[in-house]
C-alpha cells in the first residue's frame, strides 16, 4: 500500500483493503481510517508513521514478560481451542526455559485426545524434560496435581500444563480448566503464575469471542500467537490487546523446537503493515 | 443481528415499486459489516455486494414483501448459489481400492476427519483402510491407530516416506480386497515449496479419486490464500470445513468456494467419530449472515 503516490480515495480504499485482509476487523479499521482522514495528512510517510504509532500504542503498558520467580514452582497452563499449537508450544517453551537455567517438567493433562500423551512425551524427549502422565481418560487436574508433587520432590521450578483443545462454547469443558487452576492453587498455596491462551494466527474474528469466554472464566495472563510463518497477519491481536489488555508474550514461527520467540510489538507491526 | 438492522433501515421507506439506489446502498453497508464480521474475504464481499445491488435494483418490489425482505432474499439466494446448490457425494473412481487424500494446513483437523470419513464409509458397508501418511508430526500414527481401533478400521503404516507408505498400503489394500483407502497427510503450509512439491508428486503418482482440502472453519481472511495455493498445485476435488461446532460464522467457506469452485462435501461438528455432516448450503448461508 505504501507504494501509492497520493492520498486520494483510491489510496484510502487500498489501505482499508490491506487492514481488513490482515484480519484487523471492520470496527478498528474504520476507526483508524477515520482518524487518518481527520489528520488531513498530505504525505504518505505521515500516514505510515501515524499508523505505526497508533498500533504500537496499543501495546504500551503491557508486560509481555513471563512472570517467573526461580525460587518457587512456577505453573504455566496452556489453553485454547482445538489445533492451535498448545502441545508443540509447550515442547518449545520447555526447551527455551531450560536454556535460561530453569528446570521444567511437563504435565500431560490432555487426557482426552487420541495420541496426545504420546505426542507430548516426544516433545519432552526433544527438550530433555520429563513428562508426568497417567493413562488416557484420567482426570486432567489429577495429572496436574501429580506433576506438582513431582516438581516438589525433584526440585523442579516450572510446571508446564498441557490441556486438551476445546471450543469456548462448551461450558463444561471451560469449567474443567477452572478446576485445574483451582487444584494448582490449592496445592501450592498461590495462584498459577501464567495462564496462556494459544491463538492460531490464521483464525479470524471468532478469536475475539474465544478470548472473551476464556478470559472471563480463567485468570488468563497472556497470549501465544502461533503459525505466523504462514501468510496470515494475525490482525485480530490488535483488537484483543485493545479490548482485553492481554499481553502477547510469545509467537511461534514454525514447527521446530527453537521456533518460539519472545513477542516484539514493533516487529509484529512492521510485518502487519507490509 | 443483520435481519433486525436491515429491518430498521427499511422501516423508513414508504415507496413501492423499484428500490432506490440510496435504499439499497444503505442496506449493503449493513450487509458488508455482517459478512466481514463473519470472516468472508474482503474481495468476495465486494463481488457479492455488486451482484446483490444489481439484482435489487432490477427487481420490482413484490406486493407482500417489504423492501428489506426483498434485499435479504436476494442476498440469501446469492450466498446459497455461491456455496454450491447441489449436494455432491464422494467420487470413488474406477480403480479398486479407491484412494482419498486429506490435505491441508497444520491443525486443521485432517487426522480426526480421516477417521470420521472411515467411520461413515464403513457404516455404508464399504471395506475401508486408513493410511498413516503423516511421517512428520510426533505420534501422528499413534493418534490414527488409537482412533482406528475405536471404529475397528485397520491403520496401515509400512514404509518410511509418504510415497512408500501409500504404495505399500495400495498393495495391502488390493490383497485384502479393500474398497477405499483414506490417506492422512502431514499438515503443511501452502507456501512451503518443498511440502507442496511433495504433495504434487504424491497426487501425480497415485491419482487419487478424491483430494479433499480440510480447512478450519474458524479461518479468517487467509482462507483465500490457502485455497488459491492448494488449488494451483494439486487437483483438489472437494473441501471439508471443520470445527463448525463452535460459534465461528464460517465465512471462510465463501472464500474457498469463490477461489476453487470445488464443492464443500462435509463439515466437521465435533471431536467424536460421528461428528461429520453432509454440507447444506442454506444452513451455512444462514449462519454466515448471523
Ligand atoms: N507452521 C506452523 N505450524 C505449527 C506452529 N505451531 C504449531 N504448529 C503445528 O500445528 C499442529 C497442531 O499443533 P499442536 O501442538 O498439536 O496443537 P494443539 O493446540 O495442542 O492441538 P489439540 O491438542 O489437538 O487442540 C502441529 O502440526 C504443529 O506442528 C507454528 O508456529 N507454525
Ligand atoms: N471441536 C472440534 N474439534 C475438531 C474438529 N475436527 C478436528 N478437531 C480437533 O482439532 C484438533 C486437531 O485435529 P487433528 O485431526 O489432529 O488435525 P490435523 O489436521 O491432523 O493436524 P496436523 O496433523 O498437525 O496437521 C484436535 O483436537 C481434534 O480433536 C471439529 O469438527 N470440531
Ligand atoms: Mg495438544
Ligand atoms: Mg494430523
XYZ file of C-alpha atoms and ligand atoms in Angstrom:
630
model
C 0.000 0.000 0.000
C 2.819 2.416 0.676
C 3.852 2.322 -2.957
C 0.885 4.519 -3.896
C 1.682 8.171 -4.585
C -1.153 10.393 -3.450
C -3.666 10.322 -0.618
C -6.838 10.121 -2.674
C -9.969 7.987 -2.286
C -8.215 5.195 -4.122
C -5.467 5.238 -1.510
C -7.933 5.018 1.384
C -9.691 2.146 -0.309
C -6.388 0.286 -0.737
C -5.456 0.990 2.880
C -8.810 -0.268 4.088
C -8.472 -3.423 1.966
C -4.990 -4.066 3.373
C -6.062 -3.642 7.004
C -9.199 -5.767 6.615
C -7.364 -8.531 4.790
C -4.926 -8.662 7.687
C -7.878 -9.599 9.963
C -7.875 -6.212 11.715
C -11.681 -6.304 11.721
C -14.105 -3.698 10.413
C -14.567 -1.660 13.591
C -10.885 -0.967 14.243
C -10.171 -0.468 10.531
C -12.888 2.186 10.216
C -11.727 3.895 13.386
C -8.138 4.118 12.107
C -9.141 5.340 8.644
C -11.401 7.994 10.242
C -8.533 9.242 12.410
C -6.145 9.361 9.461
C -8.637 11.319 7.354
C -9.218 13.785 10.209
C -5.488 14.485 10.409
C -5.583 15.695 6.792
C -2.096 14.411 6.054
C -0.510 15.419 2.772
C 2.361 12.908 2.740
C 2.255 9.146 2.512
C 5.091 8.988 5.047
C 2.903 10.811 7.586
C 0.227 8.135 7.246
C 2.716 5.330 7.714
C 4.213 6.972 10.816
C 0.758 7.588 12.268
C -0.349 4.004 11.621
C 2.734 2.536 13.245
C 2.468 4.817 16.279
C -1.234 4.121 16.672
C -0.711 0.349 16.587
C 2.368 0.483 18.826
C 0.445 2.496 21.404
C -1.975 -0.404 21.807
C 0.850 -2.442 23.354
C 2.215 0.209 25.694
C 1.934 -0.545 29.350
C 1.504 -4.256 28.772
C 4.000 -6.593 30.423
C 4.940 -9.176 27.829
C 7.461 -10.951 30.033
C 6.871 -14.282 31.727
C 6.474 -13.539 35.430
C 8.735 -16.328 36.683
C 10.410 -16.485 40.094
C 13.258 -19.040 40.159
C 12.818 -19.914 43.856
C 9.226 -21.120 43.633
C 7.331 -23.600 41.491
C 6.008 -21.606 38.553
C 2.973 -23.152 36.919
C 2.154 -22.226 33.324
C -1.120 -23.520 31.858
C -1.616 -23.653 28.082
C -5.224 -23.384 26.956
C -7.112 -22.699 23.750
C -9.375 -24.111 21.071
C -8.523 -27.229 19.064
C -5.384 -27.424 16.973
C -3.883 -24.011 17.746
C -0.445 -25.301 18.817
C -0.645 -25.767 22.606
C 1.218 -29.079 22.838
C 4.025 -28.118 20.461
C 4.344 -24.698 22.178
C 4.925 -26.480 25.479
C 7.752 -28.501 23.926
C 9.302 -25.297 22.618
C 8.747 -23.459 25.913
C 10.363 -26.291 27.900
C 13.421 -26.067 25.649
C 13.523 -22.260 25.953
C 13.171 -22.207 29.752
C 15.790 -24.923 30.136
C 18.190 -22.754 28.113
C 17.550 -19.950 30.614
C 18.509 -22.212 33.501
C 15.054 -23.228 34.732
C 14.247 -26.892 35.422
C 10.834 -27.515 33.871
C 8.604 -30.571 33.999
C 5.635 -31.176 31.722
C 2.180 -32.221 32.884
C 0.403 -34.276 30.199
C -3.021 -33.009 31.243
C -4.623 -33.572 27.830
C -6.038 -36.933 28.793
C -8.763 -36.762 26.188
C -7.436 -36.557 22.638
C -6.067 -39.683 20.983
C -2.271 -39.734 20.974
C -1.939 -36.511 22.995
C 0.143 -38.148 25.718
C 2.419 -39.897 23.200
C 2.806 -36.613 21.295
C 3.894 -34.573 24.306
C 6.212 -37.320 25.538
C 8.131 -36.981 22.264
C 8.326 -33.206 22.729
C 9.562 -33.790 26.283
C 12.331 -36.055 24.950
C 13.300 -33.411 22.393
C 13.529 -30.740 25.094
C 15.241 -33.057 27.588
C 12.408 -32.523 30.055
C 10.405 -35.116 31.982
C 6.730 -35.644 31.270
C 4.306 -36.661 34.019
C 1.386 -38.636 32.630
C -1.374 -41.028 33.570
C -3.406 -43.140 31.193
C -5.786 -41.689 28.606
C -9.110 -40.759 30.157
C -7.798 -39.903 33.620
C -8.662 -36.605 35.332
C -6.568 -33.713 33.916
C -6.467 -31.990 37.322
C -5.130 -35.158 38.921
C -2.253 -35.309 36.405
C -1.541 -31.635 37.230
C -1.547 -32.496 40.936
C 0.904 -35.363 40.404
C 3.157 -33.070 38.363
C 3.256 -30.561 41.233
C 4.176 -33.306 43.697
C 6.897 -34.488 41.304
C 8.217 -30.924 40.985
C 8.380 -30.533 44.763
C 10.129 -33.895 45.209
C 12.672 -33.311 42.434
C 13.318 -29.594 42.841
C 11.738 -28.517 39.519
C 10.784 -24.863 39.367
C 8.466 -24.774 36.341
C 5.444 -26.972 35.599
C 4.052 -26.659 32.067
C 0.484 -27.939 31.890
C -0.902 -29.131 28.546
C -4.673 -29.161 28.185
C -6.999 -30.632 25.575
C -8.234 -28.285 22.867
C -11.811 -27.192 23.495
C -14.431 -24.938 21.984
C -15.162 -21.900 24.184
C -18.841 -22.669 23.629
C -18.644 -25.875 25.687
C -19.252 -24.607 29.223
C -18.419 -27.885 30.970
C -15.037 -28.009 29.233
C -14.246 -24.425 30.260
C -15.205 -25.422 33.814
C -12.675 -28.275 33.572
C -9.938 -25.666 33.014
C -11.077 -23.693 36.062
C -10.761 -26.874 38.097
C -7.131 -27.286 37.023
C -6.409 -23.682 38.139
C -8.101 -24.327 41.493
C -6.285 -27.619 42.128
C -2.917 -25.967 41.431
C -3.657 -23.019 43.681
C -4.874 -25.309 46.479
C -1.771 -27.482 46.221
C 0.787 -24.674 46.093
C -0.961 -22.027 48.208
C -0.564 -19.417 45.465
C -2.099 -18.987 42.005
C -0.927 -20.263 38.647
C 1.851 -17.887 37.504
C 0.813 -17.779 33.846
C -2.285 -18.985 32.018
C -1.529 -18.552 28.340
C -4.167 -18.700 25.633
C -2.705 -20.191 22.469
C -4.140 -18.468 19.398
C -3.689 -19.526 15.770
C -2.816 -16.539 13.548
C -4.874 -17.959 10.652
C -8.126 -17.689 12.601
C -10.489 -14.750 12.132
C -12.930 -12.690 14.153
C -14.146 -15.654 16.217
C -10.913 -15.375 18.212
C -12.414 -12.340 19.962
C -15.305 -14.463 21.253
C -12.804 -17.126 22.307
C -10.780 -14.696 24.383
C -13.911 -13.187 25.897
C -15.063 -16.540 27.243
C -11.667 -17.936 28.255
C -10.717 -14.670 29.978
C -13.981 -14.469 31.851
C -13.581 -17.997 33.215
C -9.845 -18.163 33.824
C -7.024 -15.949 35.070
C -5.534 -15.508 31.614
C -2.230 -13.676 31.796
C -1.174 -13.678 28.184
C -1.323 -14.936 24.630
C 0.908 -17.111 22.478
C 0.322 -16.376 18.797
C 1.198 -19.342 16.574
C 1.657 -20.135 12.889
C 2.987 -16.686 11.972
C 5.195 -18.410 9.392
C 2.113 -18.706 7.163
C 0.545 -15.846 5.195
C -1.940 -14.799 7.898
C -1.112 -11.490 9.574
C -2.807 -12.124 12.925
C -4.505 -8.703 12.908
C -7.098 -9.874 15.439
C -4.342 -9.346 18.021
C -4.760 -5.555 17.882
C -8.397 -5.852 18.825
C -7.621 -8.331 21.591
C -4.946 -6.139 23.102
C -7.170 -3.065 22.869
C -10.259 -4.731 24.295
C -8.797 -7.035 26.926
C -5.353 -5.533 27.735
C -3.974 -9.045 27.417
C -0.259 -9.081 26.570
C 1.121 -11.223 23.766
C 4.118 -12.961 25.338
C 5.376 -15.286 22.590
C 4.967 -16.004 18.919
C 5.560 -19.310 17.160
C 7.008 -19.101 13.675
C 7.415 -22.747 12.739
C 7.345 -26.377 13.806
C 10.913 -26.741 15.153
C 11.815 -26.657 18.811
C 13.532 -23.240 18.556
C 10.607 -21.582 16.764
C 9.123 -19.962 19.867
C 10.195 -16.328 20.110
C 9.541 -13.530 22.564
C 6.893 -11.210 21.152
C 8.263 -7.954 19.736
C 5.421 -5.473 19.069
C 7.378 -3.345 16.601
C 8.436 -6.345 14.517
C 4.867 -7.675 14.529
C 3.502 -4.297 13.379
C 6.126 -3.915 10.638
C 5.138 -7.318 9.284
C 1.449 -6.430 9.535
C 1.905 -3.247 7.525
C 3.853 -4.868 4.666
C -28.347 -9.083 14.084
C -28.406 -8.354 10.351
C -32.123 -9.024 9.917
C -33.024 -6.502 12.643
C -30.611 -3.914 11.303
C -31.960 -4.190 7.768
C -35.478 -4.086 9.164
C -34.727 -0.740 10.832
C -33.383 0.721 7.615
C -36.329 -0.278 5.536
C -38.913 0.776 8.142
C -38.263 4.297 6.969
C -39.029 3.522 3.341
C -42.511 4.340 2.129
C -42.181 3.956 -1.613
C -43.355 0.912 -3.519
C -42.139 -0.091 -6.956
C -38.402 -0.307 -7.600
C -35.976 0.153 -4.715
C -33.978 3.365 -4.961
C -30.214 3.121 -5.277
C -29.853 5.004 -1.996
C -32.033 2.484 -0.139
C -30.010 -0.407 -1.479
C -26.664 1.296 -0.670
C -27.698 1.684 2.938
C -28.722 -1.957 3.174
C -25.481 -3.038 1.517
C -23.432 -1.245 4.162
C -25.127 -3.310 6.868
C -24.665 -6.490 4.884
C -20.991 -5.688 4.294
C -20.445 -5.347 8.013
C -22.151 -8.654 8.715
C -20.134 -10.513 6.064
C -16.756 -9.076 7.131
C -17.536 -9.927 10.750
C -18.278 -13.448 9.510
C -14.739 -13.720 8.038
C -15.848 -13.609 4.401
C -12.900 -12.345 2.368
C -12.833 -8.624 1.517
C -12.793 -9.259 -2.266
C -15.525 -11.903 -2.102
C -17.691 -9.449 -0.141
C -17.135 -6.782 -2.786
C -18.170 -9.082 -5.664
C -21.132 -10.416 -3.734
C -22.440 -6.941 -2.883
C -22.163 -5.840 -6.513
C -24.296 -8.816 -7.552
C -26.854 -8.115 -4.833
C -27.023 -4.415 -5.742
C -27.534 -5.191 -9.409
C -30.343 -7.649 -8.733
C -32.006 -5.489 -6.056
C -32.232 -2.508 -8.374
C -33.635 -4.571 -11.223
C -36.332 -6.441 -9.353
C -39.686 -4.854 -8.801
C -40.745 -4.982 -5.186
C -43.234 -7.792 -4.744
C -46.641 -6.904 -3.332
C -46.479 -8.679 0.010
C -42.763 -8.459 0.627
C -41.130 -5.466 2.303
C -38.102 -3.920 0.521
C -35.754 -5.186 3.214
C -37.063 -8.716 2.924
C -36.524 -8.397 -0.812
C -32.845 -7.450 -0.477
C -32.306 -10.078 2.198
C -33.894 -12.717 -0.031
C -31.625 -11.736 -2.939
C -28.575 -11.842 -0.673
C -29.537 -15.224 0.760
C -30.040 -16.655 -2.716
C -26.670 -15.325 -3.890
C -25.000 -16.937 -0.859
C -26.628 -20.309 -1.424
C -25.709 -20.088 -5.118
C -22.085 -19.318 -4.255
C -21.907 -22.081 -1.645
C -22.967 -24.695 -4.170
C -26.536 -25.711 -4.659
C -26.422 -29.450 -5.103
C -25.086 -31.919 -2.594
C -22.064 -33.687 -4.017
C -21.078 -37.121 -2.754
C -17.660 -38.774 -2.789
C -16.178 -39.946 -6.079
C -14.689 -43.442 -5.766
C -13.339 -43.545 -9.302
C -12.885 -46.694 -11.392
C -9.992 -48.472 -9.707
C -10.161 -50.546 -6.535
C -9.256 -49.675 -3.867
C -10.285 -46.045 -4.299
C -7.816 -43.530 -2.880
C -8.926 -40.497 -0.877
C -6.305 -37.965 0.252
C -6.959 -35.477 3.055
C -4.709 -32.420 2.832
C -4.430 -29.027 4.472
C -2.718 -26.775 6.958
C -1.354 -27.798 10.343
C -4.035 -28.490 12.943
C -6.991 -28.096 10.540
C -8.479 -31.476 11.565
C -7.224 -33.889 8.868
C -6.397 -36.879 11.086
C -9.655 -36.651 13.006
C -11.610 -36.181 9.772
C -9.927 -39.228 8.156
C -11.346 -41.325 10.968
C -14.779 -39.699 10.710
C -14.836 -40.476 6.975
C -13.657 -44.040 7.595
C -16.473 -44.474 10.104
C -19.082 -43.087 7.719
C -17.919 -45.274 4.829
C -17.738 -48.426 6.948
C -21.286 -47.694 8.128
C -22.162 -47.729 4.412
C -20.771 -51.279 4.245
C -17.593 -50.345 2.385
C -14.311 -52.050 3.231
C -12.121 -49.192 4.466
C -8.498 -48.873 5.482
C -6.745 -45.866 6.996
C -3.264 -44.986 5.723
C -0.960 -43.205 8.160
C 0.752 -40.968 5.578
C 1.968 -38.319 8.068
C 5.651 -39.056 8.663
C 6.419 -35.767 10.393
C 4.151 -34.972 13.327
C 5.097 -36.626 16.636
C 2.782 -39.578 17.391
C 0.642 -38.990 14.284
C 0.419 -42.719 13.613
C -0.417 -43.425 17.277
C -3.243 -40.889 17.061
C -4.633 -42.597 13.957
C -4.170 -46.101 15.374
C -5.983 -45.285 18.639
C -8.890 -43.764 16.709
C -8.902 -46.539 14.077
C -9.017 -49.152 16.826
C -12.140 -47.492 18.285
C -14.029 -47.901 14.999
C -12.453 -51.228 14.043
C -10.818 -49.880 10.881
C -7.254 -51.079 10.181
C -4.499 -48.450 10.133
C -1.529 -49.146 7.890
C 1.910 -47.550 8.014
C 4.509 -49.590 6.167
C 7.476 -47.658 4.842
C 9.398 -44.539 5.752
C 8.342 -41.933 3.178
C 4.747 -40.951 2.441
C 5.176 -42.345 -1.066
C 6.342 -45.736 0.203
C 3.579 -45.851 2.781
C 0.843 -45.176 0.227
C 2.406 -47.576 -2.277
C 2.560 -50.392 0.294
C -0.925 -49.597 1.539
C -2.252 -49.958 -2.021
C -0.648 -53.402 -2.316
C -2.087 -54.471 1.035
C -5.429 -52.909 0.157
C -5.646 -54.890 -3.070
C -4.723 -58.133 -1.276
C -7.366 -57.533 1.357
C -9.972 -56.538 -1.249
C -10.453 -53.093 0.247
C -12.913 -50.661 -1.372
C -11.417 -47.415 -0.080
C -8.104 -46.216 1.330
C -8.237 -42.941 3.255
C -4.822 -41.289 3.386
C -3.877 -38.937 6.231
C -1.151 -36.489 5.224
C 1.227 -34.163 7.064
C -0.082 -30.685 7.840
C 1.701 -28.201 5.612
C 1.826 -24.513 4.740
C 0.554 -23.567 1.267
C 3.749 -21.510 0.891
C 6.127 -24.299 1.875
C 7.621 -25.096 -1.532
C 9.159 -28.418 -0.532
C 5.999 -29.699 1.138
C 3.721 -28.552 -1.692
C 6.067 -30.231 -4.176
C 5.824 -33.436 -2.158
C 2.043 -33.296 -2.308
C 2.107 -32.523 -6.031
C 4.330 -35.538 -6.502
C 2.048 -37.803 -4.451
C -1.108 -36.791 -6.328
C 0.678 -37.238 -9.680
C 1.982 -40.654 -8.706
C -1.207 -42.104 -7.260
C -4.027 -40.129 -8.961
C -6.450 -40.336 -6.021
C -10.115 -40.129 -6.931
C -10.569 -37.528 -4.159
C -8.186 -34.887 -2.814
C -10.069 -33.141 -0.039
C -8.812 -29.829 1.332
C -9.503 -29.785 5.078
C -9.933 -26.213 6.292
C -10.516 -24.948 9.829
C -13.996 -23.372 9.879
C -12.705 -20.504 12.033
C -10.150 -19.396 9.407
C -10.116 -15.673 8.662
C -9.108 -13.692 5.586
C -6.203 -16.080 4.964
C -8.632 -18.715 3.622
C -8.299 -17.147 0.176
C -4.508 -17.551 0.128
C -4.681 -21.133 1.385
C -7.310 -22.185 -1.141
C -5.547 -20.414 -4.012
C -2.176 -22.014 -3.425
C -3.530 -25.526 -2.859
C -5.691 -25.308 -5.981
C -2.729 -24.048 -8.036
C -0.551 -27.000 -7.119
C -2.820 -30.010 -6.716
C -6.085 -31.367 -8.114
C -8.399 -30.520 -5.215
C -11.731 -32.282 -5.726
C -13.587 -31.095 -2.644
C -13.475 -29.290 0.656
C -14.183 -30.242 4.252
C -14.795 -27.403 6.692
C -14.056 -28.386 10.312
C -14.785 -27.124 13.838
C -18.163 -25.650 12.976
C -19.498 -26.827 16.344
C -18.142 -23.613 17.836
C -19.745 -20.261 17.016
C -17.486 -19.162 14.175
C -19.701 -17.868 11.358
C -17.772 -19.817 8.726
C -17.288 -17.091 6.119
C -14.117 -18.887 5.004
C -16.488 -21.254 3.173
C -17.433 -18.500 0.716
C -13.802 -17.592 0.118
C -12.839 -21.184 -0.598
C -15.813 -21.683 -2.918
C -15.094 -18.458 -4.792
C -11.455 -19.414 -5.362
C -11.659 -23.155 -6.051
C -15.164 -23.676 -7.394
C -14.953 -27.104 -5.745
C -17.813 -28.487 -3.657
C -17.852 -28.422 0.118
C -18.579 -32.080 0.741
C -18.669 -32.325 4.531
C -18.455 -30.264 7.680
C -16.898 -31.284 10.991
C -19.056 -30.532 14.010
C -17.153 -32.022 16.906
C -14.335 -34.278 18.009
C -16.248 -37.553 18.005
C -16.149 -40.087 15.228
C -19.728 -39.430 14.132
C -19.360 -35.616 14.154
C -19.230 -35.385 10.365
C -22.213 -34.000 8.467
C -23.061 -33.560 4.823
C -22.875 -29.946 3.759
C -26.104 -27.967 3.400
C -25.562 -24.584 1.684
C -28.739 -22.995 3.044
C -27.762 -23.796 6.639
C -24.311 -22.284 6.246
C -25.741 -19.251 4.413
C -27.942 -18.536 7.421
C -25.002 -18.997 9.781
C -22.756 -16.645 7.804
C -25.428 -13.943 7.847
C -25.643 -14.309 11.619
N 3.671 -23.906 10.596
C 3.459 -23.932 11.912
N 2.837 -24.997 12.456
C 2.672 -25.005 13.785
C 3.068 -23.937 14.624
N 2.734 -24.252 15.905
C 2.169 -25.471 15.867
N 2.134 -25.932 14.591
C 1.605 -27.208 14.102
O 0.205 -27.192 14.304
C -0.248 -28.540 14.512
C -1.060 -28.577 15.795
O -0.175 -28.366 16.892
P -0.477 -28.977 18.327
O 0.640 -28.541 19.214
O -0.791 -30.416 18.242
O -1.808 -28.182 18.663
P -2.732 -28.330 19.930
O -3.280 -27.000 20.256
O -2.010 -28.984 21.041
O -3.877 -29.260 19.376
P -5.018 -30.015 20.221
O -4.375 -30.512 21.456
O -5.470 -31.089 19.319
O -6.060 -28.997 20.483
C 1.003 -29.406 14.566
O 1.163 -29.984 13.283
C 2.109 -28.416 14.851
O 3.377 -28.823 14.389
C 3.702 -22.797 14.007
O 4.089 -21.810 14.630
N 3.864 -22.860 12.657
N -14.431 -29.120 18.110
C -13.931 -29.726 17.029
N -12.661 -30.139 17.073
C -12.176 -30.759 15.977
C -12.927 -30.970 14.790
N -12.130 -31.617 13.902
C -10.940 -31.802 14.497
N -10.961 -31.281 15.766
C -9.900 -31.216 16.750
O -8.910 -30.358 16.232
C -7.636 -30.760 16.721
C -6.713 -31.001 15.547
O -7.199 -32.130 14.839
P -6.204 -33.093 14.041
O -7.046 -34.135 13.416
O -5.069 -33.539 14.894
O -5.669 -32.052 12.954
P -4.622 -32.307 11.814
O -5.018 -31.516 10.636
O -4.453 -33.775 11.558
O -3.295 -31.705 12.445
P -1.807 -31.891 11.894
O -1.635 -33.341 11.548
O -0.925 -31.450 12.996
O -1.695 -31.007 10.696
C -7.889 -31.982 17.578
O -8.027 -31.545 18.918
C -9.201 -32.506 17.067
O -9.915 -33.260 18.021
C -14.281 -30.499 14.772
O -15.030 -30.622 13.794
N -14.728 -29.890 15.921
Mg -2.500 -30.701 22.113
Mg -2.799 -34.939 11.653
